[in-house]
Amino acid sequence: MTGLEHIAAAFAGRDKRAALMPYLMGGFPDVETSAAIGDACIDAGADLLELGIPFSDPLADGPVIQAAGTAALRAGATTDAVLGVCERLAARAPVVLMTYVNIVLARGIERFAGQAAAVGAAGLIVPDVPLEESAELRAACDAAGLALVPLVAPTTPDERLRRIGAGARGFVYTVSVTGTTGERRALDPGPLLQRVKAATDVPVALGFGISTPQQAAEAAAAGADGVIVGSRLVRAAAEADRPAAEVGRLVGELAAGLA
Amino acid sequence: MSVEHRFGRYGGQYVPETLMPALQELEAAWVATSADPAYHEELDRLLRDYCGRPTPLYHAERLSEHVGRTVLLKREDLNHTGSHKMNNALGQALLARRMGKTRIIAETGAGSHGVATATACALLGLECVVFMGTEDMRRQRPNVLRMELLGARVQPVDAGARTLKEATSEAIRDWVTNVETTYYVIGSVVGPAPYPSMVRDLQRRIGDEARAEILERFGRLPSRVVACVGGGSNAMGAFAAFLDDPEVELIGVEAGGEGLASMRHGAPLTVGGPAGVLHGAMSAIMQSEDGQILEAHSISAGLDYPGTGPQHAHLRDTGRARYEAVTDVQALEAFRTLARLEGIIPALESSHAVAWVLEQPRGGDELDLICLSGRGDKDLAEALERLGIA
Ligand SMILES: Cc1ncc(COP(=O)(O)O)c(C=O)c1O
């Protein structure tokens, strides 16, 4: 199966109202524990995992994921180590890697895409590569059988949504808020989700800000095909004595919310 | 007026999607505004009556005697607020007001750009928030106090090395969050397009004024134009006027810190290495093999940055400009030398350009033009301590 097919199967085969897509930071709090957290997410009902490769200067991330990335790097996380985590988890569920463009460029675009595909990654999300800068990366991902998943935001106008939607692979990552990653108390994703769904044929996942089972359920009710939960889980990994167990427990609650 | 997105392979717009519509709005506004004579009339009037431009071109005779050839100083230190940063901050603040933005954010390292932006906002009645690393707040304390007196809020940034890189990242995150009301006044020729070309165009009057005056007074062009390079705005502003004069050598002086071999420096152009993306643009950057951005180091907060403007990377690759590094110790020595020889206390940033000229072999019939980008009052405590005077 190619990455695209893996992702399509995850959306099609879900037993929930929306696919549950937890985000975890590779190498946080350490490499081994991050793999255990990924396993716990899958055991608790995750349909697809987003695995972050830490970057020193993550411009799209709020304080929780920023701090996790910094801690992971300080603990010695490398791109290779996180690709190793990906290999382990990808045997059990589709994994989409999420990182910043300089991490990709440092290896070379084609080499990075090839290595990601070789460790079983299904897709790639690079928040600082907008449509205008995406051609070369998309070509390399296509050649490697990796889905380059684009992001759209509340500020994206309809005409631009259509152009991004037309080039989307796997799914469209809809950023629910004008801002960086981080938990939000109130979300109103309905109008944005409708605009995005009208602009693309691929599934639409909602992320940034979602932290509770109730918010996940609301996103599904508003039309999201997938729900991404990041900062809440990363915070749990930072605070809990037994990170994998605690993240697994939260993912179980989120899954129940989407049942 | 051209708005380049790329300089050779450098530049671009590597930013979160949330900002892309804002960058397009900014570019459209800049294209329209920079073609509007009324904008230029207002900017020119303020730069003349409020800032004191044109800044003098000063023939530094004792310095010339010391190095055995003619040295001219373009006195950006005499610009209002004490540095070249005001040219850009005022130009962008006027643009922001035309765009109907009411909240201004900026990053600052040395505090020069923060003070300039806070000043422009006071003048135009705009809300101003300046992001600054806590290490820079410590070593540039006078500028923190100036910004606060001017009515700006200084937002401390406590991440990483607590200097300019982190302040810039935090300003970009604020912009991502408040993009609908907020205008980001970036302080150098860095960041995503259209910033590098817009800031260059706002700073090029440094070079334009100097070129015209040198031709008039000396009947010739300078042999070398020498400027310090942090993000590269004073250098780009000085170089821009001479790009088509192949006989004029363009020399950018980066922060050599504790020496290039020590890895504690801020000299990505001089060191070379693979290009990368920092703060929205592809350029020369300091990075690890995995692509993690490294911490820069310099005695001068304004040069303490692991990236640089994309056009400089292109000028280096094409050979049109040359980039070299000067260490902390050499810059400090130049700081003192200029004070004693000319009665001018330069900013530690500008001291790097002076140091490069001092380091060249004595004599020759060159005519050196130094962009003296700012004055050194902000640096007194730090420099005197390092010189063992305080
Ligand atoms: C006086 C002065 N010169 C130079 C710089 C470096 O900036 P740039 O390279 O953009 O001119 C600064 C930055 O803060 C500065 O304050």
XYZ file of C-alpha atoms and ligand atoms in Angstrom:
665
model
C 0.000 0.000 0.000
C 1.169 3.544 -0.662
C 0.931 6.220 1.996
C -2.144 7.626 0.299
C -3.879 4.274 0.448
C -2.961 3.821 4.110
C -4.458 7.178 4.981
C -7.568 6.622 2.873
C -8.074 3.260 4.583
C -7.749 4.878 8.013
C -10.515 7.358 7.229
C -12.718 4.775 5.492
C -12.269 2.025 8.055
C -12.830 4.057 11.194
C -15.427 2.867 13.690
C -16.090 6.401 14.911
C -17.831 9.525 13.710
C -14.442 10.974 12.852
C -10.982 9.456 12.661
C -9.037 10.052 15.864
C -5.572 11.393 15.121
C -3.352 11.987 18.172
C -0.165 14.034 17.821
C 2.922 13.055 19.736
C 6.360 14.629 19.814
C 9.017 12.158 18.741
C 11.775 11.829 21.316
C 9.728 13.383 24.115
C 10.253 12.895 26.967
C 12.781 10.445 25.497
C 12.907 8.282 22.407
C 11.797 5.043 24.050
C 8.928 6.648 25.966
C 7.683 8.449 22.857
C 7.391 5.107 21.084
C 5.511 3.698 24.085
C 3.171 6.709 23.963
C 2.488 5.970 20.297
C 1.698 2.343 21.121
C -0.638 3.450 23.903
C -2.465 5.767 21.479
C -2.991 2.909 19.033
C -4.158 0.562 21.812
C -6.659 3.188 22.968
C -8.266 3.595 19.553
C -6.207 6.023 17.475
C -6.893 5.660 13.754
C -3.783 7.508 12.606
C -0.779 9.014 14.398
C 0.944 12.297 13.818
C 4.554 12.055 14.865
C 6.533 15.260 15.337
C 10.226 15.511 14.556
C 11.467 18.218 16.929
C 12.798 21.484 15.487
C 14.631 24.211 17.378
C 12.401 27.068 16.145
C 8.834 25.843 15.611
C 6.939 28.957 14.463
C 3.492 27.347 14.294
C 3.637 25.905 17.793
C 2.469 27.301 21.101
C 4.323 26.921 24.412
C 3.495 23.261 25.191
C 4.726 21.725 21.930
C 7.613 24.194 21.748
C 8.795 23.131 25.193
C 8.421 19.450 24.308
C 10.530 19.929 21.184
C 13.219 21.759 23.122
C 13.236 19.035 25.792
C 13.395 16.286 23.180
C 16.392 17.904 21.508
C 18.076 18.417 24.854
C 17.494 14.732 25.622
C 19.340 13.905 22.412
C 16.521 13.272 19.940
C 17.675 13.211 16.320
C 15.821 12.929 13.027
C 17.110 9.361 12.668
C 15.886 8.409 16.124
C 12.389 9.711 15.376
C 12.372 7.903 12.040
C 13.121 4.809 14.129
C 10.047 5.496 16.267
C 8.057 5.921 13.069
C 9.204 2.535 11.799
C 8.063 0.838 14.979
C 4.626 2.504 15.040
C 3.946 2.370 11.303
C 3.762 -1.405 11.510
C 0.585 -0.949 13.567
C -1.111 2.229 12.282
C -0.649 4.877 9.605
C 1.892 7.491 10.720
C 2.118 10.993 9.311
C 5.339 12.829 10.128
C 5.116 16.481 11.101
C 8.149 18.744 11.054
C 9.519 22.043 9.770
C 11.068 22.601 6.379
C 14.648 23.088 7.547
C 14.704 19.551 8.949
C 13.685 18.286 5.513
C 16.131 20.521 3.648
C 19.042 19.521 5.872
C 18.841 15.961 4.479
C 17.806 17.002 1.015
C 14.167 16.890 -0.023
C 14.331 13.674 -2.027
C 16.452 11.842 0.464
C 14.162 12.828 3.325
C 11.048 11.698 1.438
C 12.727 8.434 0.514
C 13.820 7.707 4.069
C 10.401 8.593 5.486
C 8.730 6.228 3.045
C 11.298 3.536 3.806
C 10.399 3.581 7.522
C 6.739 3.235 6.642
C 5.492 6.820 7.024
C 2.238 7.383 5.162
C 2.458 11.133 4.887
C 4.214 14.377 5.756
C 2.999 17.686 7.197
C 5.295 20.720 7.008
C 3.562 23.779 8.449
C 6.057 26.286 7.082
C 5.718 25.140 3.482
C 2.680 26.958 2.069
C 1.289 26.315 -1.397
C 3.724 28.724 -3.044
C 6.785 26.806 -1.807
C 5.380 23.285 -2.106
C 6.009 22.137 -5.689
C 9.379 20.473 -5.216
C 8.408 18.839 -1.926
C 5.123 17.534 -3.333
C 6.905 16.039 -6.343
C 9.399 14.267 -4.080
C 6.633 12.971 -1.805
C 4.591 11.770 -4.770
C 7.603 9.946 -6.139
C 8.185 8.273 -2.761
C 4.531 7.346 -2.247
C 4.164 9.768 0.663
C 1.115 12.027 1.070
C 2.040 15.699 1.427
C -0.798 16.962 3.608
C -1.438 20.715 3.260
C -2.736 23.046 5.955
C -5.490 25.605 5.605
C -6.429 28.275 8.120
C -9.374 30.490 9.023
C -7.590 33.296 7.159
C -7.405 31.308 3.898
C -9.828 32.780 1.319
C -12.137 30.456 -0.686
C -10.292 30.756 -3.968
C -7.033 29.806 -2.257
C -8.775 26.958 -0.415
C -9.734 25.495 -3.778
C -6.170 25.662 -5.082
C -4.800 24.076 -1.903
C -7.584 21.483 -1.871
C -6.899 20.524 -5.468
C -3.256 19.685 -4.704
C -3.979 17.987 -1.368
C -2.846 14.416 -0.756
C -4.261 12.215 2.012
C -6.329 14.845 3.792
C -6.532 18.580 4.367
C -5.313 19.690 7.783
C -7.681 22.451 8.837
C -6.252 24.775 11.465
C -9.247 25.594 13.638
C -7.991 28.883 15.044
C -6.023 31.893 13.896
C -2.987 31.175 16.012
C -0.436 28.621 17.109
C -1.003 25.146 18.551
C -2.416 25.013 22.074
C -5.532 24.110 24.008
C -8.525 26.435 23.564
C -11.624 26.619 25.710
C -14.131 27.480 22.982
C -14.084 26.551 19.299
C -16.573 27.201 16.524
C -15.263 25.169 13.609
C -18.526 24.716 11.706
C -18.321 27.552 9.175
C -14.650 26.918 8.392
C -15.179 23.154 8.000
C -17.998 23.778 5.551
C -15.796 26.083 3.481
C -12.956 23.566 3.410
C -15.159 20.591 2.598
C -16.640 22.494 -0.312
C -13.129 23.085 -1.659
C -11.670 19.571 -1.722
C -12.434 15.919 -2.418
C -10.088 14.461 0.203
C -11.049 14.024 3.885
C -10.870 17.091 6.103
C -9.258 16.869 9.550
C -9.501 19.566 12.199
C -6.631 20.417 14.528
C -5.131 23.144 16.790
C -7.033 23.767 19.990
C -9.021 20.561 20.404
C -8.413 19.054 23.828
C -11.600 17.513 25.279
C -13.863 14.620 24.194
C -16.683 17.134 23.946
C -14.719 19.355 21.550
C -13.799 16.298 19.489
C -17.458 15.308 19.290
C -18.421 18.841 18.297
C -15.819 18.831 15.529
C -17.204 15.547 14.194
C -20.750 16.893 14.400
C -19.630 19.984 12.486
C -18.397 17.770 9.664
C -14.740 16.972 10.398
C -13.653 13.616 8.949
C -10.771 13.526 11.376
C -9.900 15.133 14.713
C -6.303 15.960 15.662
C -5.408 16.361 19.339
C -1.914 17.611 20.131
C -1.083 19.978 22.984
C -3.412 18.282 25.496
C -1.658 14.957 24.984
C 1.823 16.456 24.895
C 1.039 18.253 28.157
C 0.000 14.938 29.676
C 3.252 13.378 28.484
C 5.105 16.207 30.209
C 3.203 16.145 33.478
C 2.299 12.515 34.150
C 4.408 10.098 36.167
C 3.547 7.361 33.659
C 3.242 9.258 30.371
C 2.199 6.372 28.104
C -0.555 5.206 30.443
C -1.913 8.723 30.924
C -1.862 9.600 27.207
C -3.546 6.248 26.491
C -6.241 7.024 29.038
C -6.931 10.437 27.442
C -7.021 8.951 23.938
C -9.510 6.364 25.209
C -11.752 9.170 26.480
C -11.467 10.989 23.159
C -12.331 7.788 21.290
C -15.391 7.313 23.492
C -16.402 10.883 22.727
C -16.353 10.044 19.028
C -18.181 6.717 19.349
C 9.511 49.423 -7.418
C 10.206 45.700 -7.585
C 9.215 43.218 -4.910
C 11.527 40.260 -5.400
C 10.556 36.994 -3.740
C 13.855 35.326 -4.555
C 17.443 36.439 -4.788
C 18.937 33.604 -6.783
C 17.845 30.586 -4.786
C 17.465 32.517 -1.535
C 14.393 34.148 -0.008
C 10.852 32.846 -0.423
C 7.922 32.653 1.969
C 8.302 29.738 4.382
C 5.557 30.638 6.837
C 2.429 29.011 8.266
C -0.593 29.214 5.982
C -2.311 31.543 8.462
C 0.141 34.294 7.456
C 0.077 33.832 3.685
C -2.976 36.025 3.049
C -1.418 38.695 5.295
C 1.843 38.618 3.330
C -0.104 38.998 0.102
C -2.066 41.904 1.570
C 1.187 43.479 2.746
C 2.820 43.098 -0.638
C -0.147 44.614 -2.456
C -0.229 47.512 0.012
C 3.505 48.092 -0.347
C 3.362 48.047 -4.145
C 0.537 50.601 -4.116
C 2.028 52.731 -1.354
C 5.538 52.860 -2.710
C 4.123 54.099 -6.025
C 2.209 56.876 -4.277
C 4.012 60.252 -4.252
C 1.998 61.349 -1.187
C 3.568 58.523 0.861
C 7.060 59.535 -0.161
C 6.346 63.185 0.513
C 5.260 62.382 4.042
C 8.140 59.988 4.681
C 10.713 62.402 3.233
C 9.312 65.281 5.258
C 9.454 63.304 8.516
C 12.915 61.954 7.794
C 14.078 65.535 7.207
C 12.241 67.504 9.893
C 11.838 64.840 12.549
C 14.877 62.626 12.064
C 17.415 65.124 10.762
C 18.176 63.477 7.418
C 20.185 63.518 5.319
C 22.742 62.301 7.820
C 26.218 63.828 7.473
C 29.015 62.275 5.493
C 31.977 62.911 7.737
C 35.602 62.855 6.647
C 37.228 61.270 9.702
C 40.619 62.921 9.446
C 42.329 61.499 12.507
C 41.078 58.016 11.727
C 42.252 58.541 8.134
C 45.663 59.560 9.385
C 45.744 56.515 11.662
C 45.116 54.059 8.819
C 47.001 56.053 6.202
C 44.154 56.515 3.732
C 40.877 58.387 3.484
C 37.993 57.124 5.613
C 34.489 58.569 5.440
C 31.751 57.846 7.950
C 28.085 57.832 6.988
C 26.691 59.122 10.250
C 23.567 57.024 10.849
C 24.386 57.442 14.539
C 23.101 61.010 14.148
C 19.740 59.851 12.794
C 16.889 60.385 15.306
C 16.873 57.582 17.926
C 20.544 56.949 17.203
C 20.610 54.427 14.407
C 19.636 53.601 10.829
C 16.745 51.505 12.164
C 14.513 54.596 12.179
C 14.473 54.796 8.344
C 12.747 51.435 8.160
C 10.572 51.700 11.263
C 9.088 55.019 10.173
C 8.509 53.832 6.615
C 6.727 50.703 7.803
C 4.729 52.472 10.527
C 3.381 54.903 7.931
C 2.467 51.916 5.750
C 0.737 50.206 8.676
C -1.352 53.284 9.317
C -2.381 53.429 5.667
C -3.377 49.761 5.888
C -5.625 50.566 8.835
C -3.662 48.457 11.313
C -3.795 49.775 14.864
C -1.461 47.411 16.682
C 2.235 47.231 15.865
C 4.629 44.491 16.914
C 8.384 44.304 16.465
C 11.334 42.198 17.558
C 14.541 43.694 18.799
C 18.040 42.546 19.682
C 20.121 45.585 20.542
C 16.954 47.536 21.175
C 17.709 49.972 18.342
C 14.891 48.673 16.187
C 12.603 48.440 19.200
C 13.304 52.052 20.140
C 12.843 53.181 16.534
C 9.517 51.359 16.263
C 8.340 52.620 19.655
C 9.256 56.143 18.542
C 7.404 55.868 15.237
C 4.366 54.500 17.090
C 4.427 57.365 19.587
C 4.595 59.801 16.692
C 1.700 58.181 14.841
C -0.398 57.222 17.871
C -0.193 53.453 17.370
C -0.123 50.692 19.997
C 3.315 49.059 20.148
C 4.566 45.752 21.560
C 8.265 44.883 21.270
C 9.545 41.327 21.780
C 13.004 41.139 23.324
C 15.083 38.304 24.731
C 15.770 38.594 28.439
C 19.559 38.384 27.896
C 19.302 41.375 25.544
C 17.087 43.211 28.049
C 19.933 42.825 30.501
C 22.744 44.004 28.254
C 20.789 46.780 26.497
C 18.985 48.101 29.535
C 18.932 51.781 28.493
C 16.964 50.865 25.398
C 14.391 48.906 27.430
C 13.816 52.010 29.535
C 13.570 54.199 26.439
C 10.951 51.944 24.866
C 8.870 51.976 28.016
C 9.125 55.745 28.309
C 7.922 55.986 24.707
C 4.788 54.071 25.652
C 5.652 50.681 24.174
C 5.236 47.407 26.014
C 8.407 45.323 26.104
C 7.480 41.654 26.067
C 10.289 39.539 27.587
C 11.180 36.315 25.734
C 12.757 33.657 27.895
C 13.315 30.798 25.429
C 16.608 29.409 24.125
C 19.543 31.814 24.312
C 17.099 34.664 25.099
C 18.349 36.837 22.247
C 17.250 38.060 18.813
C 16.398 34.687 17.275
C 13.920 33.858 20.024
C 12.472 37.380 20.024
C 11.845 37.114 16.284
C 10.193 33.685 16.616
C 7.914 35.022 19.328
C 6.978 38.095 17.277
C 6.047 35.824 14.355
C 3.895 33.679 16.671
C 2.126 36.796 17.916
C 1.537 37.821 14.309
C 0.093 34.376 13.490
C -2.345 34.855 16.362
C -3.311 38.508 15.868
C -2.799 38.851 12.139
C -6.089 40.573 11.441
C -5.381 43.649 13.596
C -1.622 43.611 13.770
C 1.201 44.855 11.574
C 4.618 43.260 12.085
C 7.435 45.786 11.624
C 10.380 43.498 10.958
C 13.688 45.182 11.737
C 16.036 43.957 9.056
C 16.245 42.595 5.515
C 15.141 39.174 6.763
C 11.875 37.255 6.970
C 9.492 36.159 4.232
C 8.941 38.196 1.064
C 8.122 41.061 0.721
C 10.109 42.072 3.839
C 13.696 41.712 2.539
C 13.092 43.887 -0.513
C 10.801 46.333 1.301
C 13.285 46.931 4.131
C 16.113 47.304 1.615
C 14.131 49.908 -0.304
C 13.453 51.818 2.921
C 17.135 51.677 3.905
C 18.653 52.424 0.539
C 18.650 56.122 1.204
C 21.785 55.467 3.290
C 23.633 54.495 0.138
C 21.858 56.946 -2.152
C 22.710 59.928 0.053
C 26.313 58.811 0.523
C 26.898 58.097 -3.157
C 25.597 61.489 -4.287
C 27.594 63.365 -1.656
C 30.847 61.526 -2.285
C 30.582 62.207 -6.009
C 29.940 65.850 -5.299
C 32.660 66.389 -2.710
C 35.356 63.970 -3.853
C 34.518 63.653 -7.531
C 34.833 59.892 -7.327
C 33.187 56.784 -5.938
C 34.486 55.053 -2.815
C 36.809 52.087 -3.277
C 35.113 50.122 -0.528
C 31.778 50.343 1.242
C 32.047 48.650 4.627
C 29.082 47.842 6.881
C 28.294 45.458 9.703
C 25.839 42.636 9.018
C 23.396 41.290 11.586
C 20.240 40.712 9.604
C 21.919 42.995 7.109
C 19.724 46.080 6.751
C 22.274 48.857 7.160
C 24.658 46.986 4.872
C 21.972 46.326 2.262
C 20.859 49.952 2.431
C 24.430 51.117 1.928
C 25.237 48.537 -0.784
C 22.055 49.022 -2.822
C 23.215 52.318 -4.316
C 26.542 50.826 -5.450
C 25.463 47.443 -6.838
C 25.888 48.673 -10.411
C 29.284 50.249 -9.786
C 31.599 47.268 -10.283
C 34.661 49.273 -9.209
C 33.204 49.684 -5.700
C 33.990 46.784 -3.387
C 31.176 45.871 -0.992
C 32.270 44.416 2.325
C 29.889 43.054 4.932
C 31.361 42.513 8.387
C 29.823 39.778 10.505
C 30.216 38.984 14.179
C 33.228 36.752 14.700
C 32.381 36.471 18.395
C 35.046 34.460 20.187
C 36.535 33.406 16.860
C 35.158 31.363 13.966
C 36.906 28.210 15.167
C 35.222 28.492 18.571
C 31.790 28.049 16.939
C 30.687 30.930 19.178
C 30.020 33.554 16.529
C 27.317 35.090 14.365
C 28.917 34.776 10.955
C 26.808 32.457 8.758
C 27.842 34.189 5.510
C 31.555 34.084 6.271
C 31.547 30.479 7.417
C 29.540 29.192 4.464
C 27.832 25.868 4.939
C 24.539 24.682 3.503
C 21.672 27.153 3.088
C 18.588 26.736 5.230
C 15.331 28.301 6.312
C 15.023 30.503 9.377
C 12.173 32.936 10.062
C 10.476 32.476 6.727
C 13.330 32.787 4.254
C 16.011 30.582 2.750
C 19.422 32.049 3.384
C 22.798 31.464 4.987
C 22.142 30.172 8.486
C 24.014 28.477 11.299
C 22.662 24.962 11.724
C 23.502 21.459 12.861
C 23.700 18.510 10.511
C 20.079 17.654 11.351
C 18.952 21.207 10.515
C 18.554 22.500 14.056
C 19.308 26.218 14.238
C 22.398 26.930 16.336
C 22.732 29.713 18.871
C 24.778 32.642 17.661
C 27.159 34.577 19.864
C 28.335 38.159 19.704
C 29.208 40.907 22.144
C 26.821 43.060 20.133
C 23.198 42.088 20.547
C 22.314 43.388 17.075
C 24.711 40.952 15.370
C 23.902 38.031 17.663
C 21.777 36.179 15.116
C 22.313 32.832 13.333
C 20.661 33.965 10.100
C 21.033 36.766 7.590
C 19.164 38.499 4.785
C 18.663 36.389 1.639
C 19.987 39.053 -0.711
C 23.313 39.013 1.124
C 23.599 35.268 0.573
C 23.017 35.883 -3.110
C 25.532 38.752 -3.282
C 28.072 36.481 -1.633
C 27.479 33.609 -4.043
C 27.698 35.863 -7.084
C 30.870 37.460 -5.736
C 29.408 40.990 -5.837
C 29.938 41.428 -2.103
C 32.458 39.933 0.278
C 31.757 38.921 3.888
C 34.317 38.694 6.650
C 34.169 38.415 10.412
C 35.584 40.548 13.216
C 35.868 39.203 16.769
C 34.387 40.615 19.972
C 37.850 41.735 21.059
C 38.612 43.515 17.782
C 35.217 45.241 17.865
C 35.777 46.435 21.428
C 39.176 47.818 20.478
C 37.616 49.690 17.546
C 34.901 51.020 19.869
C 37.602 52.614 22.006
C 39.761 53.721 19.095
C 36.955 55.633 17.386
C 35.996 57.267 20.681
C 39.560 58.480 21.282
C 40.471 59.441 17.721
C 37.231 61.064 16.628
C 35.133 61.683 19.726
C 32.482 59.390 18.323
C 31.240 56.472 20.434
C 29.913 53.922 17.959
C 27.423 51.151 18.590
C 29.139 47.814 19.176
C 27.490 46.625 15.947
C 28.990 49.489 13.941
C 32.317 48.963 15.726
C 32.662 45.747 13.725
C 32.747 47.728 10.473
C 35.251 50.174 11.956
C 37.382 47.263 13.169
C 37.527 45.743 9.704
C 38.910 49.006 8.311
C 41.425 49.232 11.169
C 42.583 45.664 10.452
C 43.491 46.331 6.808
C 47.121 47.033 5.868
C 48.023 50.663 6.499
C 48.149 53.096 3.612
C 46.967 52.780 0.046
C 44.973 55.197 -2.021
C 41.632 53.602 -1.276
C 38.690 55.661 -0.175
C 36.813 53.708 2.475
C 33.193 54.487 3.255
C 32.001 53.050 6.568
C 28.335 52.906 7.402
C 28.359 53.973 11.039
C 24.992 52.407 11.700
C 24.421 53.648 15.240
C 25.714 55.324 18.359
C 27.079 53.492 21.357
C 25.296 54.986 24.355
C 23.244 51.814 24.715
C 26.465 49.783 24.963
C 28.373 51.791 27.547
C 27.824 49.522 30.538
C 28.588 46.318 28.625
C 31.585 47.716 26.740
C 33.191 49.495 29.682
C 32.938 46.368 31.775
C 34.528 44.280 29.043
C 37.268 46.890 28.559
C 37.949 46.771 32.290
C 37.159 50.460 32.704
C 34.047 50.189 34.868
C 23.353 50.186 15.489
C 23.045 48.899 14.824
N 23.734 48.547 13.728
C 23.502 47.385 13.092
C 22.564 46.493 13.552
C 22.394 45.202 12.833
O 21.248 45.160 12.027
P 21.355 45.191 10.459
O 22.341 44.166 10.058
O 19.978 44.868 10.004
O 21.765 46.539 10.041
C 21.813 46.820 14.685
C 20.774 45.900 15.169
O 20.190 46.009 16.174
C 22.070 48.039 15.331
O 21.393 48.380 16.432
